[in-house]
Coordinates of N, CA and C in Angstrom, one line a residue:
M396 N -15.4 -3.8 -17.3 CA -16.1 -5.1 -17.6 C -16.0 -6.1 -16.5
A397 N -17.1 -6.7 -16.1 CA -17.1 -7.6 -15.1 C -16.5 -9.0 -15.5
F398 N -16.1 -9.7 -14.5 CA -15.5 -11.0 -14.8 C -16.6 -12.0 -15.1
T399 N -16.3 -13.0 -16.0 CA -17.2 -14.1 -16.3 C -16.8 -15.3 -15.4
T400 N -17.6 -16.3 -15.4 CA -17.2 -17.4 -14.5 C -16.0 -18.2 -15.1
S401 N -15.7 -18.0 -16.3 CA -14.6 -18.7 -16.9 C -13.3 -17.9 -16.8
S402 N -13.3 -16.7 -16.3 CA -12.1 -15.9 -16.2 C -11.6 -15.9 -14.8
A403 N -10.3 -15.8 -14.6 CA -9.7 -15.8 -13.3 C -9.8 -14.4 -12.7
L404 N -10.2 -14.4 -11.4 CA -10.3 -13.1 -10.7 C -9.0 -13.0 -9.8
T405 N -8.3 -11.9 -10.1 CA -7.1 -11.6 -9.2 C -7.2 -10.1 -8.9
V406 N -7.2 -9.8 -7.6 CA -7.3 -8.5 -7.1 C -6.0 -8.1 -6.4
G407 N -5.4 -7.0 -6.8 CA -4.2 -6.4 -6.2 C -4.6 -5.4 -5.2
F408 N -3.8 -5.4 -4.1 CA -4.1 -4.4 -3.0 C -2.7 -3.7 -2.7
D409 N -2.8 -2.4 -2.6 CA -1.7 -1.6 -2.0 C -1.6 -2.0 -0.5
L410 N -0.5 -1.6 0.2 CA -0.4 -1.9 1.6 C -0.6 -0.7 2.5
D411 N 0.3 0.3 2.5 CA 0.3 1.4 3.4 C -1.0 2.2 3.2
M412 N -1.8 2.3 4.2 CA -3.0 3.1 4.3 C -4.1 2.6 3.4
T413 N -3.9 1.4 2.9 CA -5.0 0.6 2.2 C -5.3 -0.6 3.1
L414 N -4.3 -1.5 3.2 CA -4.5 -2.7 4.1 C -4.1 -2.4 5.5
I415 N -3.1 -1.6 5.7 CA -2.6 -1.3 7.1 C -2.5 0.2 7.3
D416 N -2.7 0.6 8.6 CA -2.5 1.9 9.0 C -1.1 2.0 9.5
S417 N -0.2 2.3 8.6 CA 1.3 2.3 8.9 C 1.8 3.6 9.6
R418 N 0.9 4.5 9.9 CA 1.4 5.8 10.4 C 2.0 5.6 11.8
P419 N 1.5 4.9 12.7 CA 2.2 4.8 14.0 C 3.6 4.2 13.9
G420 N 3.7 3.1 13.2 CA 5.0 2.5 13.1 C 6.0 3.3 12.3
I421 N 5.6 3.9 11.2 CA 6.5 4.7 10.4 C 6.9 6.0 11.2
R422 N 6.0 6.6 11.9 CA 6.3 7.7 12.8 C 7.4 7.3 13.8
A423 N 7.2 6.2 14.5 CA 8.1 5.8 15.5 C 9.5 5.5 14.8
C424 N 9.5 5.0 13.6 CA 10.8 4.7 13.0 C 11.5 6.0 12.5
Y425 N 10.7 7.0 12.1 CA 11.3 8.3 11.8 C 11.9 9.0 13.0
V426 N 11.2 8.9 14.1 CA 11.7 9.4 15.4 C 13.0 8.8 15.8
A427 N 13.1 7.5 15.7 CA 14.3 6.7 16.0 C 15.4 7.0 15.0
L428 N 15.1 7.2 13.8 CA 16.1 7.5 12.8 C 16.7 8.9 13.0
A429 N 15.8 9.9 13.4 CA 16.3 11.2 13.7 C 17.2 11.2 14.9
E430 N 16.9 10.4 15.9 CA 17.8 10.3 17.1 C 19.1 9.6 16.7
R431 N 19.0 8.6 15.9 CA 20.2 7.8 15.5 C 21.2 8.7 14.6
T432 N 20.6 9.5 13.8 CA 21.5 10.3 12.8 C 21.7 11.7 13.3
G433 N 21.0 12.1 14.3 CA 21.2 13.5 14.8 C 20.6 14.5 13.8
T434 N 19.7 14.1 12.9 CA 19.1 14.9 11.9 C 17.6 15.2 12.2
Y435 N 17.1 16.4 12.1 CA 15.7 16.7 12.4 C 14.9 16.1 11.3
I436 N 13.8 15.4 11.7 CA 12.8 14.9 10.8 C 11.4 15.2 11.5
D437 N 10.5 15.9 10.7 CA 9.2 16.1 11.2 C 8.4 14.9 10.9
A438 N 8.4 14.0 11.9 CA 7.7 12.7 11.7 C 6.2 12.8 11.5
D439 N 5.6 13.8 12.2 CA 4.2 14.0 12.1 C 3.8 14.4 10.6
L440 N 4.7 15.3 10.1 CA 4.4 15.7 8.7 C 4.7 14.6 7.7
A441 N 5.7 13.8 7.9 CA 6.1 12.7 7.0 C 5.0 11.7 6.9
V442 N 4.3 11.4 8.0 CA 3.3 10.4 7.9 C 2.0 10.9 7.3
T443 N 1.9 12.2 6.9 CA 0.7 12.6 6.2 C 0.9 12.5 4.7
R444 N 2.0 12.0 4.2 CA 2.2 11.9 2.8 C 2.8 10.5 2.4
L445 N 2.3 9.5 3.1 CA 2.8 8.1 2.8 C 2.3 7.7 1.4
G446 N 3.0 6.8 0.8 CA 2.7 6.3 -0.5 C 3.9 6.2 -1.4
P447 N 4.6 7.3 -1.7 CA 5.7 7.2 -2.6 C 6.9 6.5 -1.9
P448 N 7.9 6.2 -2.7 CA 9.1 5.5 -2.1 C 9.8 6.3 -1.0
L449 N 10.4 5.5 -0.1 CA 11.1 6.1 1.0 C 12.0 7.3 0.6
A450 N 12.8 7.1 -0.4 CA 13.8 8.1 -0.8 C 13.1 9.4 -1.1
Q451 N 11.9 9.4 -1.5 CA 11.2 10.7 -1.8 C 10.9 11.5 -0.6
E452 N 10.8 10.8 0.5 CA 10.6 11.5 1.8 C 11.9 11.9 2.4
L453 N 12.9 10.9 2.4 CA 14.2 11.2 3.0 C 14.9 12.4 2.4
V454 N 14.7 12.6 1.2 CA 15.4 13.7 0.5 C 15.0 15.1 1.1
N455 N 13.9 15.1 1.8 CA 13.4 16.4 2.4 C 14.3 16.7 3.7
W456 N 15.0 15.7 4.2 CA 15.7 15.8 5.5 C 17.2 15.5 5.4
F457 N 17.6 14.9 4.4 CA 19.0 14.5 4.3 C 19.6 14.9 2.9
P458 N 20.9 15.2 2.9 CA 21.5 15.5 1.6 C 21.3 14.3 0.6
A459 N 21.1 14.7 -0.7 CA 20.7 13.6 -1.7 C 21.8 12.5 -1.7
E460 N 23.0 12.9 -1.5 CA 24.1 11.9 -1.7 C 24.1 10.9 -0.5
T461 N 23.3 11.2 0.6 CA 23.3 10.2 1.7 C 22.0 9.4 1.8
V462 N 21.1 9.7 0.9 CA 19.7 9.1 1.0 C 19.8 7.6 0.9
D463 N 20.6 7.1 0.0 CA 20.6 5.6 -0.1 C 21.1 5.0 1.1
A464 N 22.1 5.5 1.7 CA 22.6 4.9 3.0 C 21.7 5.1 4.1
V465 N 21.0 6.2 4.2 CA 20.1 6.5 5.3 C 18.8 5.5 5.1
G466 N 18.5 5.4 3.8 CA 17.4 4.5 3.5 C 17.6 3.0 4.0
D467 N 18.9 2.6 3.8 CA 19.3 1.2 4.2 C 19.2 1.1 5.7
L468 N 19.6 2.2 6.4 CA 19.6 2.2 7.9 C 18.1 2.2 8.4
Y469 N 17.3 3.0 7.8 CA 15.8 3.0 8.1 C 15.2 1.6 8.0
R470 N 15.5 1.0 6.8 CA 14.9 -0.3 6.6 C 15.4 -1.4 7.5
S471 N 16.7 -1.2 8.0 CA 17.2 -2.2 8.9 C 16.6 -2.0 10.3
M472 N 16.2 -0.8 10.7 CA 15.6 -0.5 12.0 C 14.1 -0.8 12.0
Y473 N 13.5 -0.8 10.8 CA 12.1 -0.9 10.7 C 11.5 -2.1 11.4
P474 N 12.0 -3.3 11.2 CA 11.3 -4.5 11.8 C 11.1 -4.5 13.3
T475 N 12.1 -3.9 14.0 CA 12.0 -3.9 15.5 C 11.2 -2.7 16.0
I476 N 10.9 -1.8 15.2 CA 10.3 -0.5 15.6 C 8.8 -0.4 15.1
A477 N 8.6 -0.7 13.8 CA 7.4 -0.3 13.1 C 6.4 -1.4 12.9
I478 N 6.7 -2.7 13.1 CA 5.7 -3.7 12.8 C 4.7 -3.8 13.9
V479 N 5.0 -3.9 15.2 CA 4.1 -4.1 16.3 C 3.1 -3.0 16.4
P480 N 3.5 -1.7 16.3 CA 2.5 -0.6 16.5 C 1.5 -0.5 15.3
T481 N 1.6 -1.2 14.2 CA 0.9 -1.0 13.0 C -0.4 -1.9 12.9
P482 N -1.6 -1.3 13.0 CA -2.8 -2.2 12.9 C -3.3 -2.3 11.5
A483 N -4.1 -3.3 11.3 CA -4.8 -3.5 10.0 C -5.8 -2.3 9.9
M484 N -6.1 -1.9 8.6 CA -7.2 -1.0 8.4 C -8.5 -1.7 8.6
P485 N -9.6 -0.9 9.0 CA -10.9 -1.5 9.0 C -11.3 -2.2 7.7
G486 N -11.7 -3.4 7.8 CA -12.2 -4.1 6.6 C -11.1 -4.8 5.8
A487 N -9.8 -4.7 6.2 CA -8.7 -5.3 5.4 C -8.9 -6.8 5.3
R488 N -9.1 -7.5 6.4 CA -9.2 -8.9 6.4 C -10.4 -9.4 5.6
E489 N -11.5 -8.6 5.8 CA -12.7 -9.0 5.1 C -12.6 -8.8 3.6
A490 N -11.8 -7.8 3.2 CA -11.6 -7.5 1.8 C -10.9 -8.7 1.1
I491 N -9.8 -9.2 1.8 CA -9.1 -10.4 1.3 C -10.0 -11.6 1.2
A492 N -10.8 -11.7 2.3 CA -11.7 -12.9 2.4 C -12.8 -12.8 1.2
A493 N -13.2 -11.6 0.9 CA -14.2 -11.4 -0.1 C -13.7 -11.9 -1.5
V494 N -12.4 -11.6 -1.7 CA -11.8 -12.0 -3.0 C -11.8 -13.5 -3.0
R495 N -11.4 -14.2 -1.9 CA -11.3 -15.6 -1.9 C -12.7 -16.2 -2.0
A496 N -13.7 -15.6 -1.4 CA -15.1 -16.1 -1.5 C -15.6 -16.1 -2.9
A497 N -15.1 -15.1 -3.7 CA -15.5 -15.0 -5.1 C -14.7 -15.9 -6.0
G498 N -13.8 -16.8 -5.4 CA -13.0 -17.7 -6.1 C -11.8 -17.1 -6.7
G499 N -11.3 -16.0 -6.2 CA -10.2 -15.3 -6.7 C -8.9 -15.4 -5.9
R500 N -7.9 -14.7 -6.4 CA -6.6 -14.6 -5.7 C -6.4 -13.1 -5.3
A501 N -5.8 -12.9 -4.1 CA -5.5 -11.6 -3.6 C -4.0 -11.4 -3.5
I502 N -3.5 -10.4 -4.2 CA -2.0 -10.1 -4.1 C -1.8 -8.7 -3.5
V503 N -0.6 -8.5 -3.0 CA -0.3 -7.2 -2.5 C 0.9 -6.6 -3.3
V504 N 0.7 -5.4 -3.9 CA 1.7 -4.8 -4.7 C 2.0 -3.4 -4.0
T505 N 3.2 -3.2 -3.5 CA 3.4 -2.0 -2.7 C 4.8 -1.4 -3.0
A506 N 4.9 -0.1 -2.6 CA 6.2 0.5 -2.7 C 7.1 0.2 -1.5
K507 N 6.5 -0.4 -0.5 CA 7.3 -0.7 0.7 C 8.3 -1.8 0.4
H508 N 9.5 -1.8 1.1 CA 10.5 -2.8 1.0 C 9.8 -4.2 1.2
Q509 N 10.0 -5.1 0.3 CA 9.2 -6.3 0.4 C 9.3 -7.1 1.7
P510 N 10.6 -7.3 2.2 CA 10.6 -8.1 3.5 C 9.8 -7.4 4.6
N511 N 9.8 -6.1 4.7 CA 9.1 -5.4 5.7 C 7.6 -5.5 5.4
A512 N 7.2 -5.4 4.2 CA 5.8 -5.6 3.9 C 5.3 -7.0 4.3
E513 N 6.1 -8.0 4.1 CA 5.8 -9.4 4.5 C 5.7 -9.5 6.0
L514 N 6.6 -8.8 6.7 CA 6.5 -8.9 8.2 C 5.2 -8.3 8.7
H515 N 4.8 -7.2 8.1 CA 3.5 -6.6 8.5 C 2.3 -7.5 8.3
L516 N 2.3 -8.2 7.2 CA 1.2 -9.1 6.9 C 1.2 -10.3 7.8
E517 N 2.4 -10.8 8.0 CA 2.5 -12.0 8.9 C 2.1 -11.6 10.3
H518 N 2.5 -10.5 10.8 CA 2.2 -10.0 12.1 C 0.7 -9.9 12.3
L519 N 0.0 -9.4 11.3 CA -1.4 -9.2 11.3 C -2.3 -10.4 10.9
G520 N -1.6 -11.5 10.5 CA -2.4 -12.7 10.1 C -3.1 -12.5 8.8
I521 N -2.6 -11.6 7.9 CA -3.2 -11.4 6.6 C -2.4 -12.2 5.6
E522 N -3.0 -13.1 4.9 CA -2.2 -14.0 4.0 C -2.6 -13.9 2.6
P523 N -2.0 -12.9 1.8 CA -2.3 -12.8 0.4 C -1.6 -14.0 -0.3
D524 N -2.0 -14.1 -1.6 CA -1.4 -15.2 -2.4 C 0.0 -14.8 -2.9
A525 N 0.3 -13.5 -2.9 CA 1.7 -13.1 -3.3 C 1.9 -11.7 -2.8
V526 N 3.1 -11.4 -2.5 CA 3.5 -10.0 -2.1 C 4.6 -9.5 -3.0
I527 N 4.5 -8.4 -3.6 CA 5.5 -7.8 -4.5 C 5.8 -6.4 -4.0
G528 N 7.0 -6.2 -3.6 CA 7.3 -4.9 -3.0 C 8.3 -4.0 -3.9
D529 N 8.6 -2.8 -3.4 CA 9.6 -1.9 -4.0 C 9.1 -1.4 -5.4
L530 N 7.8 -1.3 -5.6 CA 7.2 -0.8 -6.8 C 6.3 0.4 -6.5
W531 N 6.4 1.4 -7.3 CA 5.6 2.6 -7.1 C 4.9 3.1 -8.4
A532 N 3.7 3.5 -8.2 CA 2.9 4.1 -9.3 C 2.9 3.2 -10.6
E533 N 3.4 3.8 -11.7 CA 3.3 3.0 -12.9 C 4.2 1.7 -12.9
Q534 N 5.2 1.7 -12.0 CA 6.0 0.5 -11.9 C 5.2 -0.7 -11.4
K535 N 4.1 -0.4 -10.7 CA 3.2 -1.5 -10.2 C 2.5 -2.3 -11.4
A536 N 2.4 -1.7 -12.5 CA 1.7 -2.3 -13.6 C 2.3 -3.6 -14.1
G537 N 3.6 -3.7 -14.0 CA 4.3 -4.9 -14.5 C 3.9 -6.1 -13.6
A538 N 3.9 -5.9 -12.3 CA 3.5 -7.0 -11.4 C 2.0 -7.3 -11.5
L539 N 1.2 -6.3 -11.7 CA -0.3 -6.5 -11.8 C -0.5 -7.3 -13.1
R540 N 0.2 -7.0 -14.2 CA 0.0 -7.8 -15.4 C 0.5 -9.2 -15.3
E541 N 1.7 -9.3 -14.6 CA 2.3 -10.6 -14.5 C 1.3 -11.6 -13.7
H542 N 0.6 -11.1 -12.7 CA -0.3 -11.9 -11.9 C -1.7 -11.9 -12.5
G543 N -1.9 -11.2 -13.6 CA -3.3 -11.2 -14.2 C -4.3 -10.4 -13.3
A544 N -3.9 -9.4 -12.6 CA -4.8 -8.7 -11.8 C -5.7 -7.7 -12.6
G545 N -7.0 -7.9 -12.5 CA -8.0 -7.1 -13.2 C -8.5 -5.9 -12.4
I546 N -8.2 -6.0 -11.1 CA -8.6 -4.9 -10.2 C -7.4 -4.6 -9.3
Y547 N -7.2 -3.3 -9.1 CA -6.1 -2.9 -8.1 C -6.7 -1.8 -7.2
V548 N -6.5 -2.1 -5.9 CA -7.2 -1.3 -4.8 C -6.1 -0.5 -4.1
G549 N -6.2 0.8 -4.1 CA -5.2 1.6 -3.4 C -5.8 2.9 -2.8
D550 N -4.9 3.7 -2.2 CA -5.4 4.9 -1.5 C -4.8 6.2 -2.1
H551 N -3.9 6.0 -3.1 CA -3.1 7.2 -3.6 C -3.3 7.3 -5.1
V552 N -3.1 8.6 -5.6 CA -3.2 8.8 -7.0 C -2.1 8.0 -7.7
G553 N -1.0 7.7 -7.1 CA 0.0 6.8 -7.7 C -0.6 5.4 -7.9
D554 N -1.4 5.0 -7.0 CA -2.1 3.6 -7.2 C -3.0 3.7 -8.4
V555 N -3.7 4.8 -8.6 CA -4.6 4.9 -9.8 C -3.8 4.8 -11.0
R556 N -2.6 5.5 -11.1 CA -1.8 5.4 -12.3 C -1.3 4.0 -12.5
G557 N -0.9 3.3 -11.5 CA -0.5 1.9 -11.6 C -1.6 1.1 -12.2
A558 N -2.8 1.2 -11.7 CA -3.9 0.4 -12.1 C -4.2 0.7 -13.6
R559 N -4.3 2.0 -13.9 CA -4.6 2.3 -15.3 C -3.5 1.9 -16.3
T560 N -2.3 2.0 -15.9 CA -1.2 1.5 -16.8 C -1.3 0.0 -17.0
A561 N -1.8 -0.7 -16.0 CA -1.9 -2.2 -16.2 C -3.2 -2.5 -16.8
G562 N -4.1 -1.6 -17.1 CA -5.4 -1.9 -17.7 C -6.3 -2.5 -16.7
A563 N -6.1 -2.3 -15.4 CA -6.9 -2.8 -14.3 C -7.9 -1.8 -13.9
V564 N -9.0 -2.3 -13.3 CA -10.0 -1.4 -12.7 C -9.4 -0.7 -11.5
A565 N -9.4 0.6 -11.4 CA -8.8 1.4 -10.3 C -9.8 1.6 -9.3
V566 N -9.7 0.8 -8.2 CA -10.6 1.0 -7.0 C -9.8 1.7 -6.0
T567 N -10.3 2.7 -5.4 CA -9.6 3.5 -4.4 C -10.4 3.6 -3.1
V568 N -9.6 3.8 -2.0 CA -10.2 4.0 -0.7 C -9.7 5.3 -0.2
A569 N -10.6 6.2 0.4 CA -10.1 7.5 0.8 C -9.6 7.4 2.2
T570 N -8.6 6.6 2.5 CA -8.1 6.4 3.8 C -6.7 6.8 3.9
G571 N -6.1 7.3 2.9 CA -4.7 7.8 2.9 C -4.6 9.3 2.7
P572 N -3.5 9.7 2.1 CA -3.2 11.1 1.9 C -4.1 11.8 0.9
C573 N -4.7 11.1 0.0 CA -5.5 11.6 -1.1 C -7.0 11.5 -0.8
D574 N -7.7 12.6 -0.9 CA -9.1 12.6 -0.6 C -9.9 12.1 -1.8
A575 N -11.2 11.9 -1.6 CA -12.0 11.3 -2.6 C -12.0 12.1 -3.9
A576 N -12.0 13.5 -3.8 CA -12.0 14.3 -5.0 C -10.7 14.2 -5.7
E577 N -9.6 14.1 -5.0 CA -8.3 13.9 -5.7 C -8.2 12.6 -6.4
L578 N -8.8 11.6 -5.8 CA -8.7 10.2 -6.4 C -9.6 10.2 -7.7
R579 N -10.8 10.8 -7.6 CA -11.6 10.9 -8.8 C -10.9 11.7 -9.9
S580 N -10.3 12.8 -9.5 CA -9.7 13.6 -10.5 C -8.5 12.9 -11.2
A581 N -7.9 12.0 -10.5 CA -6.8 11.2 -11.0 C -7.2 10.1 -11.9
G582 N -8.6 9.8 -12.0 CA -9.1 8.8 -12.9 C -9.5 7.5 -12.2
A583 N -9.7 7.5 -10.9 CA -10.2 6.3 -10.3 C -11.5 5.9 -10.8
D584 N -11.7 4.6 -11.1 CA -13.0 4.1 -11.5 C -14.0 4.0 -10.4
V585 N -13.5 3.7 -9.2 CA -14.3 3.6 -8.0 C -13.7 4.3 -6.8
V586 N -14.4 5.0 -6.0 CA -13.9 5.6 -4.8 C -14.8 5.1 -3.7
L587 N -14.2 4.4 -2.7 CA -14.9 3.9 -1.5 C -14.4 4.7 -0.3
G588 N -15.3 4.7 0.7 CA -14.8 5.4 1.9 C -13.7 4.6 2.6
D589 N -13.8 3.3 2.7 CA -12.8 2.5 3.2 C -13.0 1.1 2.8
L590 N -12.2 0.1 3.2 CA -12.3 -1.2 2.8 C -13.5 -2.0 3.3
T591 N -14.2 -1.4 4.3 CA -15.4 -2.1 4.7 C -16.5 -2.1 3.6
E592 N -16.4 -1.2 2.7 CA -17.3 -1.1 1.6 C -16.9 -2.0 0.4
F593 N -15.7 -2.6 0.5 CA -15.2 -3.4 -0.7 C -16.0 -4.7 -1.0
P594 N -16.3 -5.5 0.1 CA -17.0 -6.8 -0.3 C -18.3 -6.6 -1.0
A595 N -19.1 -5.6 -0.6 CA -20.3 -5.3 -1.3 C -20.1 -4.9 -2.7
W596 N -19.1 -4.0 -2.9 CA -18.8 -3.5 -4.3 C -18.3 -4.7 -5.1
L597 N -17.5 -5.6 -4.6 CA -17.0 -6.7 -5.4 C -18.1 -7.7 -5.7
S598 N -19.0 -7.9 -4.8 CA -20.2 -8.7 -5.0 C -21.0 -8.2 -6.2
D599 N -21.2 -6.9 -6.2 CA -22.0 -6.3 -7.3 C -21.2 -6.3 -8.6
Y600 N -19.9 -6.2 -8.6 CA -19.1 -6.1 -9.8 C -18.9 -7.5 -10.4
C601 N -18.8 -8.5 -9.6 CA -18.5 -9.9 -10.2 C -19.8 -10.6 -10.2
P602 N -20.1 -11.4 -11.3 CA -21.3 -12.2 -11.3 C -21.1 -13.4 -10.4
A603 N -22.2 -14.1 -10.1 CA -22.1 -15.2 -9.2 C -21.2 -16.3 -9.8
R604 N -20.4 -16.8 -9.0 CA -19.4 -17.8 -9.5 C -19.8 -19.2 -8.9
P605 N -19.5 -20.2 -9.7 CA -19.8 -21.6 -9.2 C -19.0 -22.0 -7.9

């Protein structure tokens, strides 16, 4: 259902591989973590499956009982290693601007550690109305409902689950680890090639606003 002029438009966005191409930074951080801990990590493989919480990746390389501590170490290393190499995805700034132009609010809801998510956005000059971190898949629904988000944009089947749990329109971009067919099979309402297609889609979806 499209928004009316009397209803508030709030659009949620995922971060990794939706608004930012976090592969270079995360890869560099995994390489540094492997050197720091003396533990082999296939960083090239790890960055092909971004989206789920950090612990779900670390358990592939570290004993389960050490994952929490290693995760804390990774997050402490992240700001000095991963922020600068990470670019915005094509269309990211324009997507946020399109929401604002429609009279709406843009929020970021991500599984990434919130302080690190905020550093990425600050570095890139992307200024959402709110950033909520440390939430994955269905957990995102609570934040989306709290902020009244009627649309959630992500790149992963977990993002589709979060949107649908929140009762939001699940808009996806095929820029992450899940291809268009997988996103459709997961129940995405909309599958875009990337965020450069989002402003036109939003313009068609929302009626003219005063």
